[in-house]
XYZ file of C-alpha atoms in Angstrom:
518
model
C -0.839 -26.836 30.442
C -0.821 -22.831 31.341
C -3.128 -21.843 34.007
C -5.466 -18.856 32.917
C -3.301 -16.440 34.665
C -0.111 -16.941 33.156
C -2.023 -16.679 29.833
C -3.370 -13.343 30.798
C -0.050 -12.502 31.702
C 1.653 -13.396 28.456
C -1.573 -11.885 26.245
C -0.382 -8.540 28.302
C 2.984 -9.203 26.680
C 2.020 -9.361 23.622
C 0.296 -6.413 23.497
C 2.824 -4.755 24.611
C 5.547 -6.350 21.786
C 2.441 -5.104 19.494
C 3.338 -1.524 20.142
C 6.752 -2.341 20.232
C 6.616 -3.872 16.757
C 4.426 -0.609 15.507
C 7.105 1.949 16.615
C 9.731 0.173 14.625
C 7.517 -0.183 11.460
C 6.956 3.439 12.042
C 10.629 4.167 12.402
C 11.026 2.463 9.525
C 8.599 4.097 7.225
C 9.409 7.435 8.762
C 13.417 6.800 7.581
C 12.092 6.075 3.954
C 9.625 8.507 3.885
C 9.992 12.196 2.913
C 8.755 14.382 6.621
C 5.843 16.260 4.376
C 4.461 12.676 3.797
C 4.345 11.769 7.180
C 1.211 12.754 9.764
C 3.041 15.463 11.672
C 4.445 17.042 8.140
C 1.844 16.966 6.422
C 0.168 18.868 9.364
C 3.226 21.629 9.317
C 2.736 21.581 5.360
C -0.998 22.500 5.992
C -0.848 24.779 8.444
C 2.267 26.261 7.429
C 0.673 26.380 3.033
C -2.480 29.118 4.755
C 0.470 31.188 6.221
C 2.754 31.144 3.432
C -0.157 31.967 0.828
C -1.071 35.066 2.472
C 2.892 36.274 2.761
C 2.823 35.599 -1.239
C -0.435 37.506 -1.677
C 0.709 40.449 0.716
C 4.380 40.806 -1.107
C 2.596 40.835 -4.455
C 0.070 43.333 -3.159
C 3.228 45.536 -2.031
C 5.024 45.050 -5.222
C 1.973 46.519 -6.992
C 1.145 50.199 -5.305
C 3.254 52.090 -7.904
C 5.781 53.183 -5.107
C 9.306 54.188 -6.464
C 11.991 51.788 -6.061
C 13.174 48.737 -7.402
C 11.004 45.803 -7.795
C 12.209 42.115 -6.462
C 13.018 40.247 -9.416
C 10.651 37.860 -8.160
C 7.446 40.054 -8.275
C 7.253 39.236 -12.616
C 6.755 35.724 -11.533
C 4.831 35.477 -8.640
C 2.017 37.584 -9.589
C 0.987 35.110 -13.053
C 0.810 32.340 -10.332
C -1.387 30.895 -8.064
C -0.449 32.004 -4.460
C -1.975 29.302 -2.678
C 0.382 26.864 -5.292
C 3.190 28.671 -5.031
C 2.802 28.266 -1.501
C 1.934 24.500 -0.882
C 5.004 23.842 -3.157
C 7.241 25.723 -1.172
C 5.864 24.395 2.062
C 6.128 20.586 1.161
C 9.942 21.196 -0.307
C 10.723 23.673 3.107
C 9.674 21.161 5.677
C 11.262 18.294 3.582
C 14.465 20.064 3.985
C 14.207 20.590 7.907
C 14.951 17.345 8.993
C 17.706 16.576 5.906
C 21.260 16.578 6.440
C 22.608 20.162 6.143
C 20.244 20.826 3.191
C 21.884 24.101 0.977
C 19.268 26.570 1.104
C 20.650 27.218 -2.792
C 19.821 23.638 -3.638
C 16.206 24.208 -1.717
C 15.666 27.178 -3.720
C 15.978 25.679 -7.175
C 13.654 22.569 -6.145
C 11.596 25.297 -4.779
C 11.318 26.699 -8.484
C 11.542 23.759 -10.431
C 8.683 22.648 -8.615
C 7.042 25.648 -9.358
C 7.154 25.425 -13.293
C 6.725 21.756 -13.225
C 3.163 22.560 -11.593
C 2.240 25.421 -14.230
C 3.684 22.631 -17.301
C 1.501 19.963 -16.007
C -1.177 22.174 -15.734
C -1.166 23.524 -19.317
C -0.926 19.713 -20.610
C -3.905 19.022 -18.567
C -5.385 22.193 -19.867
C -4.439 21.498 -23.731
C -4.465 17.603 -24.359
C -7.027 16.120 -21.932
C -7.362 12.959 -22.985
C -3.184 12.298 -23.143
C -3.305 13.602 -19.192
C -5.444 11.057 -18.176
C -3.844 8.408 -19.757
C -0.391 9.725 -18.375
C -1.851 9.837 -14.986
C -3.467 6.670 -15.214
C -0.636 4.825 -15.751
C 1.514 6.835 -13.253
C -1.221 5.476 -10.633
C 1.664 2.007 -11.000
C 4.709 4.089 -10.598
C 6.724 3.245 -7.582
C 8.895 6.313 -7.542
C 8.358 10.480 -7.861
C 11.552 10.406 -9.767
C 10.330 7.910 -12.983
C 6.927 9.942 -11.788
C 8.083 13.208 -13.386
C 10.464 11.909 -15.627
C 7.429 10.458 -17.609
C 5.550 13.709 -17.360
C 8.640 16.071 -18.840
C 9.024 13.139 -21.672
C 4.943 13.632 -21.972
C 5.073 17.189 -22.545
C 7.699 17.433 -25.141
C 6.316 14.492 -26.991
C 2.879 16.289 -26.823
C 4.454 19.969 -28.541
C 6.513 17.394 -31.056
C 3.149 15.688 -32.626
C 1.427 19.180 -32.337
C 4.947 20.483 -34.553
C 4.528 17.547 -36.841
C 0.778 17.811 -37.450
C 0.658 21.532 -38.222
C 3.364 20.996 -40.663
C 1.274 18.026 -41.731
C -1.673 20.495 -42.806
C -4.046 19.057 -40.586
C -7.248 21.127 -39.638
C -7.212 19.747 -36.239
C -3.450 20.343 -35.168
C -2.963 21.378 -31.551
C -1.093 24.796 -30.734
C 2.505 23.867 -28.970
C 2.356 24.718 -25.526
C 5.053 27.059 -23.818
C 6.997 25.262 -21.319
C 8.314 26.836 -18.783
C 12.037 26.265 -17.667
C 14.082 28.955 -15.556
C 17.340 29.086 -15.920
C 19.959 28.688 -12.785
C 19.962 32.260 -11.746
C 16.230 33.164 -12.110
C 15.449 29.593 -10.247
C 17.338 31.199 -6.949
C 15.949 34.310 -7.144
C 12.411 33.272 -7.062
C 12.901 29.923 -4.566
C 14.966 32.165 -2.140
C 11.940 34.729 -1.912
C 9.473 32.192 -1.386
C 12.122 30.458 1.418
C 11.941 34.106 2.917
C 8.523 34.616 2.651
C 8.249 30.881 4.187
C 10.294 31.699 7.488
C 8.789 35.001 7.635
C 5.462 33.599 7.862
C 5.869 30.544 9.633
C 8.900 30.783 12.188
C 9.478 27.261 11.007
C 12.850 27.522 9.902
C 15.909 29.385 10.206
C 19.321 30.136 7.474
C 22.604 29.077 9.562
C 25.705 29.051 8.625
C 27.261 26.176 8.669
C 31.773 25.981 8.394
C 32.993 22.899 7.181
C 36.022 21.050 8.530
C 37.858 22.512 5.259
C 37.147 26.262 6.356
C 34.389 26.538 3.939
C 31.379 28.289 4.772
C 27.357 26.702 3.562
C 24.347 28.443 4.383
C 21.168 25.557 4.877
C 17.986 25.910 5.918
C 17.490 23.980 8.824
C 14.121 23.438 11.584
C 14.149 26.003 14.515
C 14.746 24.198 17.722
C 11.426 24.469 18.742
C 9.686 22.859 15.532
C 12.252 20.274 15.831
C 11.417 19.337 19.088
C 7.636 19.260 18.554
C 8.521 17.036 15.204
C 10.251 14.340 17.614
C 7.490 14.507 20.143
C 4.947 14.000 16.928
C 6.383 10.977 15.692
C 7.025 9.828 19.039
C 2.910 9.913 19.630
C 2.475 8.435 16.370
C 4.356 5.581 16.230
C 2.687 4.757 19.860
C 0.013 4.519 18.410
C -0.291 2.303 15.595
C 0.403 -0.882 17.318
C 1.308 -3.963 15.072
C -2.123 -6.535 16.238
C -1.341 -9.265 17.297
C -3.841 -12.379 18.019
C -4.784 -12.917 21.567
C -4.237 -15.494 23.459
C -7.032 -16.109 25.646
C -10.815 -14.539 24.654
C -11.139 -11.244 23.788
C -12.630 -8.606 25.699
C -16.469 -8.890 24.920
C -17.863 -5.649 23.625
C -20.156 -3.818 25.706
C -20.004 -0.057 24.615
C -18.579 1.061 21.248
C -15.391 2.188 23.548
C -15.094 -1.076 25.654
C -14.358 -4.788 24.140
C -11.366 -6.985 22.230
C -8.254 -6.113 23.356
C -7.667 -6.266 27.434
C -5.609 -2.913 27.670
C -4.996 0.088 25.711
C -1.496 0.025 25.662
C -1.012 0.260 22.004
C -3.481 2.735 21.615
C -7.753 2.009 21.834
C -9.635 -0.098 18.754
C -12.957 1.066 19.018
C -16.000 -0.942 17.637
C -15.981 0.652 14.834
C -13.449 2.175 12.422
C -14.580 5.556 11.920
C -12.838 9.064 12.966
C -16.352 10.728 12.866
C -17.267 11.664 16.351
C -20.981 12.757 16.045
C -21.221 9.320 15.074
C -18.979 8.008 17.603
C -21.288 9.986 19.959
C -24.436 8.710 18.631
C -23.466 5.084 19.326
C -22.999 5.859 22.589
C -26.415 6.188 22.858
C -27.387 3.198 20.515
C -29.261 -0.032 22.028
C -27.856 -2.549 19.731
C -27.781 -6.094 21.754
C -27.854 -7.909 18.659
C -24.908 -6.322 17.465
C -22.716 -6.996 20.613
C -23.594 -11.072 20.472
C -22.650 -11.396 16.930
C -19.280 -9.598 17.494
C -18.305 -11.611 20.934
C -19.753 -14.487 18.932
C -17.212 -14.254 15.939
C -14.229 -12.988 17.969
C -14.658 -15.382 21.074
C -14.043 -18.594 18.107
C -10.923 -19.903 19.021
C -8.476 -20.705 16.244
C -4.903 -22.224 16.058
C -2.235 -22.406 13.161
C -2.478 -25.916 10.775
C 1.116 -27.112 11.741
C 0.865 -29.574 8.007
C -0.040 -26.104 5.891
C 2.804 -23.941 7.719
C 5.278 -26.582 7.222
C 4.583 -27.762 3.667
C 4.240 -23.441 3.141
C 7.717 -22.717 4.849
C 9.132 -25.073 1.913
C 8.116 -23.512 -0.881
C 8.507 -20.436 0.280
C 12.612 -21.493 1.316
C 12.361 -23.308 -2.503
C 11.785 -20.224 -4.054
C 8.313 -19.456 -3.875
C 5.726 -19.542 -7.054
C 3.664 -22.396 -5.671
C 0.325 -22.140 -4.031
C -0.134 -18.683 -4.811
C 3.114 -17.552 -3.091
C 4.588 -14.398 -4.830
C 8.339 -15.283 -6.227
C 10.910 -14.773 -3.055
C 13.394 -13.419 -5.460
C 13.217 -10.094 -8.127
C 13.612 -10.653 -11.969
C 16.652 -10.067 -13.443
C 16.686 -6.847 -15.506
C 17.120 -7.878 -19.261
C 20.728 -7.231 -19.930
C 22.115 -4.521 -21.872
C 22.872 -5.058 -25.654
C 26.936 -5.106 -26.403
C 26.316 -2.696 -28.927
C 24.991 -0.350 -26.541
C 27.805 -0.425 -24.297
C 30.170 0.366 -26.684
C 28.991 2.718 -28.598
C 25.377 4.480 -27.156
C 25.549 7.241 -29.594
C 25.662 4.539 -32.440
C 23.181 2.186 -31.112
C 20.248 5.075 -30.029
C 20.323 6.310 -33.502
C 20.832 3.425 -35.689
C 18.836 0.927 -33.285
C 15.923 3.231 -32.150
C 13.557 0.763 -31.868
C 15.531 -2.170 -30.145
C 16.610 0.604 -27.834
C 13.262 1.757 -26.855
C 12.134 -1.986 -26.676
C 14.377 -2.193 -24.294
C 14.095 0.020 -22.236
C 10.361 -0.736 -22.257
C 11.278 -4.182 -20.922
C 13.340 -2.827 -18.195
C 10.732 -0.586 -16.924
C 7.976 -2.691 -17.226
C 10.267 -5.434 -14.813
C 11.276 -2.524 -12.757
C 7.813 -1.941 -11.716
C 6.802 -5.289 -11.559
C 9.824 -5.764 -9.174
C 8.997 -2.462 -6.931
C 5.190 -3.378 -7.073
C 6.147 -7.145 -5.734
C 7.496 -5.967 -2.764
C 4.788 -5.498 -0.460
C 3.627 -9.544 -1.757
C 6.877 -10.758 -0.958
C 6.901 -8.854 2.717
C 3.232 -10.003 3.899
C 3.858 -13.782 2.684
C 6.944 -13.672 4.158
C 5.003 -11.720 7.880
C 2.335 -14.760 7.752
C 4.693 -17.265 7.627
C 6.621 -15.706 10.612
C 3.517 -14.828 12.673
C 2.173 -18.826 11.923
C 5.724 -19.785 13.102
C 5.351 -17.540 16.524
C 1.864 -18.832 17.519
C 1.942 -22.939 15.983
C 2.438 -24.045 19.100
C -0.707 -22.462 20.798
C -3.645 -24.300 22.067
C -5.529 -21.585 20.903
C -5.572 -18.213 19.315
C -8.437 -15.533 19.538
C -8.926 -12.848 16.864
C -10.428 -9.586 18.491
C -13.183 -8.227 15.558
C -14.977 -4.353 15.386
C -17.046 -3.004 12.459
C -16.322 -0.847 9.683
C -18.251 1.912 9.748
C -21.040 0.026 6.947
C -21.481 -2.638 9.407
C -19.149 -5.065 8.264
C -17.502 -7.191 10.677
C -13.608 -7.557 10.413
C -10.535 -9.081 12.789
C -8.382 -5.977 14.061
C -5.027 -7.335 13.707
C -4.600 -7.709 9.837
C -1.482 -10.135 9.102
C -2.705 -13.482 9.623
C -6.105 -13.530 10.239
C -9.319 -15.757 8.696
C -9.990 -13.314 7.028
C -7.376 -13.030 4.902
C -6.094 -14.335 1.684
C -6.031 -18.043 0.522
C -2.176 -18.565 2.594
C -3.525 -16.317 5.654
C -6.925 -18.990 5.734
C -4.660 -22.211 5.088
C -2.382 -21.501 8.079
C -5.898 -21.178 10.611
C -7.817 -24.321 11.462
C -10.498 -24.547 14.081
C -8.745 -25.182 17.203
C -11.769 -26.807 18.832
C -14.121 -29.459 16.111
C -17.074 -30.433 15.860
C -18.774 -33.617 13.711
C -20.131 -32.649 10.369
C -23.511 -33.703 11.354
C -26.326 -35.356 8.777
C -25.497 -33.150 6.030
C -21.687 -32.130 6.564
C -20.294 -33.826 4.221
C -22.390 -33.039 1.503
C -22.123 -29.443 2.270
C -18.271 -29.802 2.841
C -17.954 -31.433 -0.975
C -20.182 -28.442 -2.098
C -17.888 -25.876 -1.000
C -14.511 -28.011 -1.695
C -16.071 -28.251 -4.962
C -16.894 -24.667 -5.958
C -13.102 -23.868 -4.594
C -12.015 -25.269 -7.482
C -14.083 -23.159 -9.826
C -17.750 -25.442 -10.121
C -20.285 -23.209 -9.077
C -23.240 -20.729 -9.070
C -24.944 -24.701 -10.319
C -27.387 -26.721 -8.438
C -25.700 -30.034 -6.193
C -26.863 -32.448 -9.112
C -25.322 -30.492 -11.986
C -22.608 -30.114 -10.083
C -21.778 -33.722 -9.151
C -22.872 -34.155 -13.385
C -20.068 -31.456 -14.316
C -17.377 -33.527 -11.850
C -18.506 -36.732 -12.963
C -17.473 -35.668 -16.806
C -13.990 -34.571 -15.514
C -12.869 -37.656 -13.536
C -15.592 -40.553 -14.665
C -12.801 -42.869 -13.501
C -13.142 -42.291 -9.916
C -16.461 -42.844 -9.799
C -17.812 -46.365 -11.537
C -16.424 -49.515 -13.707
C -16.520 -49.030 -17.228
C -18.522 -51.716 -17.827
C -21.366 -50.344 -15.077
C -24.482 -48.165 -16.829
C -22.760 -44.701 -16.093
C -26.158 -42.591 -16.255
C -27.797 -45.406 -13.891
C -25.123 -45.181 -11.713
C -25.690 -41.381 -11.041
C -29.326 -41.213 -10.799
C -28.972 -43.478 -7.398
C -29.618 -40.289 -5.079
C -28.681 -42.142 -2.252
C -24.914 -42.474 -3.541
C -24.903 -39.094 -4.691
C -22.973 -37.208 -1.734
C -20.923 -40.186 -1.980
C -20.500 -39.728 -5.302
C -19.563 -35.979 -4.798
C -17.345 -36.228 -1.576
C -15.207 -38.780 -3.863
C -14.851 -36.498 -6.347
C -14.095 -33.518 -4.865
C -11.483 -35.242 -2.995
C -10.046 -36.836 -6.242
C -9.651 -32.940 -7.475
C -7.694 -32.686 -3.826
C -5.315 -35.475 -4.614
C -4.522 -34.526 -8.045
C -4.049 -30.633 -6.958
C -1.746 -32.099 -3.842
C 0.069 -34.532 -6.633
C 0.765 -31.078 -8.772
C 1.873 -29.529 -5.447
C 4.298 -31.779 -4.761
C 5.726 -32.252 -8.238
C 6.572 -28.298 -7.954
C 8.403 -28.711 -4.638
C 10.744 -31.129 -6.091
């Protein structure tokens, strides 16, 4: 038995492995990331987008006053586009490129401008075929990647000018006009990219062009971060990832709330959870001043129940998740094969794309489709696979506490957000109660209520429902030879009635259970 103090002392542990456990999740999404999508980039992108828009507007302006003297090349372009575009573009693709490995300013220039006329094509399809837009982006909403993301948009837009080509040679009155998509070639793509990179370092001191030499003599010019942006970028992340702390369950009561600053956790060390979830801070300010009593019980009442992991779930869980998953709403632990690519395809893809067009487009339906449901699985398999782990961590526990605040609406939720009661059906199965307490007069009845409209029998009153169970599994409940509709109508046997058959619709569901284990 641990005394209270070495409790507190290993609750201050944990807290501390909880901000140790955030700053290598945020490592981790920082390394897959691109910077411009992380919370310092997209700040640079921001604030470096108002700078960069007024550099574009200003060389335009310059280009314009009729002064002799050749023009940039640029200047054609620029001026039919939107400045403030033009310059978000080449802001997100600029402080991408700051923290990649020795990334050819060349290379940065062309994305620059590709980028560019992407934006103005996807704009005209929006502009000239509404409806296929929103279909495009409403499926796009499922894509995994920015890659497959654009791919589908360029295959969009020439399949959108081919219908238009095909319905105005059709003769019909209500053929669409085939849009002009813009492509630059090589040479025009790194004249206008390496303005806008100029006009971007101009304007922002972000970056700088270095030169670097290879080991074989050979000389690259990349864009790289200036020291000093590069050492604010460190200290950024460094602050961020401090600061979202992986929450863990506490070991001994939380903290009870007392001011919408002070409660739950018992230190700040990875970062403060407020009472409630909001980044407003009039209203932060005005609940300072808020007399809400009422409010504080109900928190410290929900957050001071003390919990501990079902050892019987976790274990029977940990096998079928080691068999393979697919059971008891666990995702499938392994990705589905891709279908296989047709031998005719692989020998001759020429042959097979023209002869076999539709076989070839099934297929590579099929392959997409799994693709996605593969990439979209991932985050199922990951948190069934962190529940399982945190259960394994804590089973042991006498008790585990699960600090709560408010979303901003009022509603009351547990702050750490793997394995809490809260959760999903596996997150609730691994929690029991660790302290009980008898069902009372009317706890079992209520207990076969609930376990009854788990399994689907509800929104009914208690006597249709035990009628509706009774037609399911008359077995369980009287001898074929006994007056069934007498049988029922004895109200005093009825919550027996019901208890037995809600825990018949346990046995078989454990029976199926067990049948998919082996």
């Amino acid at each position: 038995m641990q005394s209270s103090s070495q409790l507190f002392e290993r609750r201050i542990e944990l807290e501390r492995e909880s901000t140790s456990l955030g700053i290598v999740r945020y490592a981790k999404a920082q390394a897959r990331a691109d910077e411009a999508d992380t919370g310092p980039g997209r700040r640079l992108v921001l604030a470096a987008a108002a700078d960069t828009g007024a550099a574009i507007r200003a060389f335009v302006a310059d280009a314009d006053t009729g002064r002799p003297g050749k023009r940039h090349a640029a200047v054609k372009w620029l001026k039919e586009m939107d400045a403030d575009a033009c310059a978000y573009l080449t802001a997100t693709i600029c402080v991408n490129a700051l923290t990649g490995k020795k990334a050819h300013v060349t290379g940065v220039a062309r994305s620059v401008a590709s980028a560019l006329a992407q934006d103005i094509n996807y704009k005209l399809l929006r502009d000239t075929h509404k409806g296929l837009y929103r279909v495009v982006q409403e499926q796009l909403k499922k894509s995994t990647s920015a890659h497959h993301a654009t791919g589908v948009m360029n295959h969009t837009l020439v399949k959108a000018n081919e219908k238009a080509a095909a319905d105005r040679a059709a003769g019909k009155p209500d053929a669409k006009a085939e849009m002009p998509i813009l492509a630059f070639d090589a040479r025009t793509e790194v004249t206008i990219g390496m303005k806008l990179i100029e006009l971007f370092i101009q304007a922002t001191g972000l970056a700088e062009l270095y030169e670097y030499r290879s080991a074989a003599r050979s000389s690259l010019t990349v864009l790289r971060g200036t020291p000093k942006i590069m050492e604010w970028l460190e200290k950024a992340h460094d602050s961020a990832s401090m600061f979202l702390p992986v929450w863990l369950p506490m070991l001994v009561p939380p903290q009870p709330w007392t001011t919408p600053t002070n409660g739950g956790y018992l230190t700040d060390i990875g970062g403060r959870a407020d009472l409630v979830r909001t980044r407003n801070r009039a209203y932060k300010a005005e609940l300072a001043n808020a007399d809400m009593p009422e409010v504080y019980r109900a928190l410290n009442l929900i957050q001071g129940t003390a919990w501990k992991i079902n050892k019987a779930v976790l274990e029977v869980m940990q096998q079928a998740w080691e068999a393979g998953g697919l059971i008891g709403g666990l995702p499938d632990r392994e990705l589905t094969a891709l279908p296989d690519q047709p031998a005719l395809l692989a020998e001759n893809p020429e042959f097979y794309r023209e002869h076999h067009a539709d076989d070839f487009k099934a297929w590579k339906r099929s392959r997409a489709a799994l693709y996605e449901q593969n990439a979209r699985s991932v985050s199922q398999r990951v948190a069934a696979a962190q529940k399982i782990d945190l259960a394994l961590k804590f089973r042991d526990e006498a008790a585990i506490y699960f600090p709560h605040n408010l979303y901003f609406r009022g509603r009351c939720y547990p702050i750490p957000s793997i394995l809490t009661p809260q959760g999903d059906d596996q997150a609730k199965s691994l929690l029991t109660f660790a302290i009980g307490a008898r069902l009372g007069a009317d706890g079992v009845f209520w207990l076969s209520i609930h376990l009854a409209n788990c399994f689907g029998v509800d929104k009914v009153t208690a006597d249709e429902l035990i009628d509706q169970l009774a037609e399911q599994h008359p077995e369980v409940i009287y001898d074929p030879g006994q007056d069934r509709d007498e049988f029922l109508l004895q109200s005093g046997e009825r919550r027996l009635v019901l208890l037995l058959l809600t825990r018949r619709r346990l046995d078989l569901d454990l029976e199926a259970s067990r049948e998919g284990l082996s």
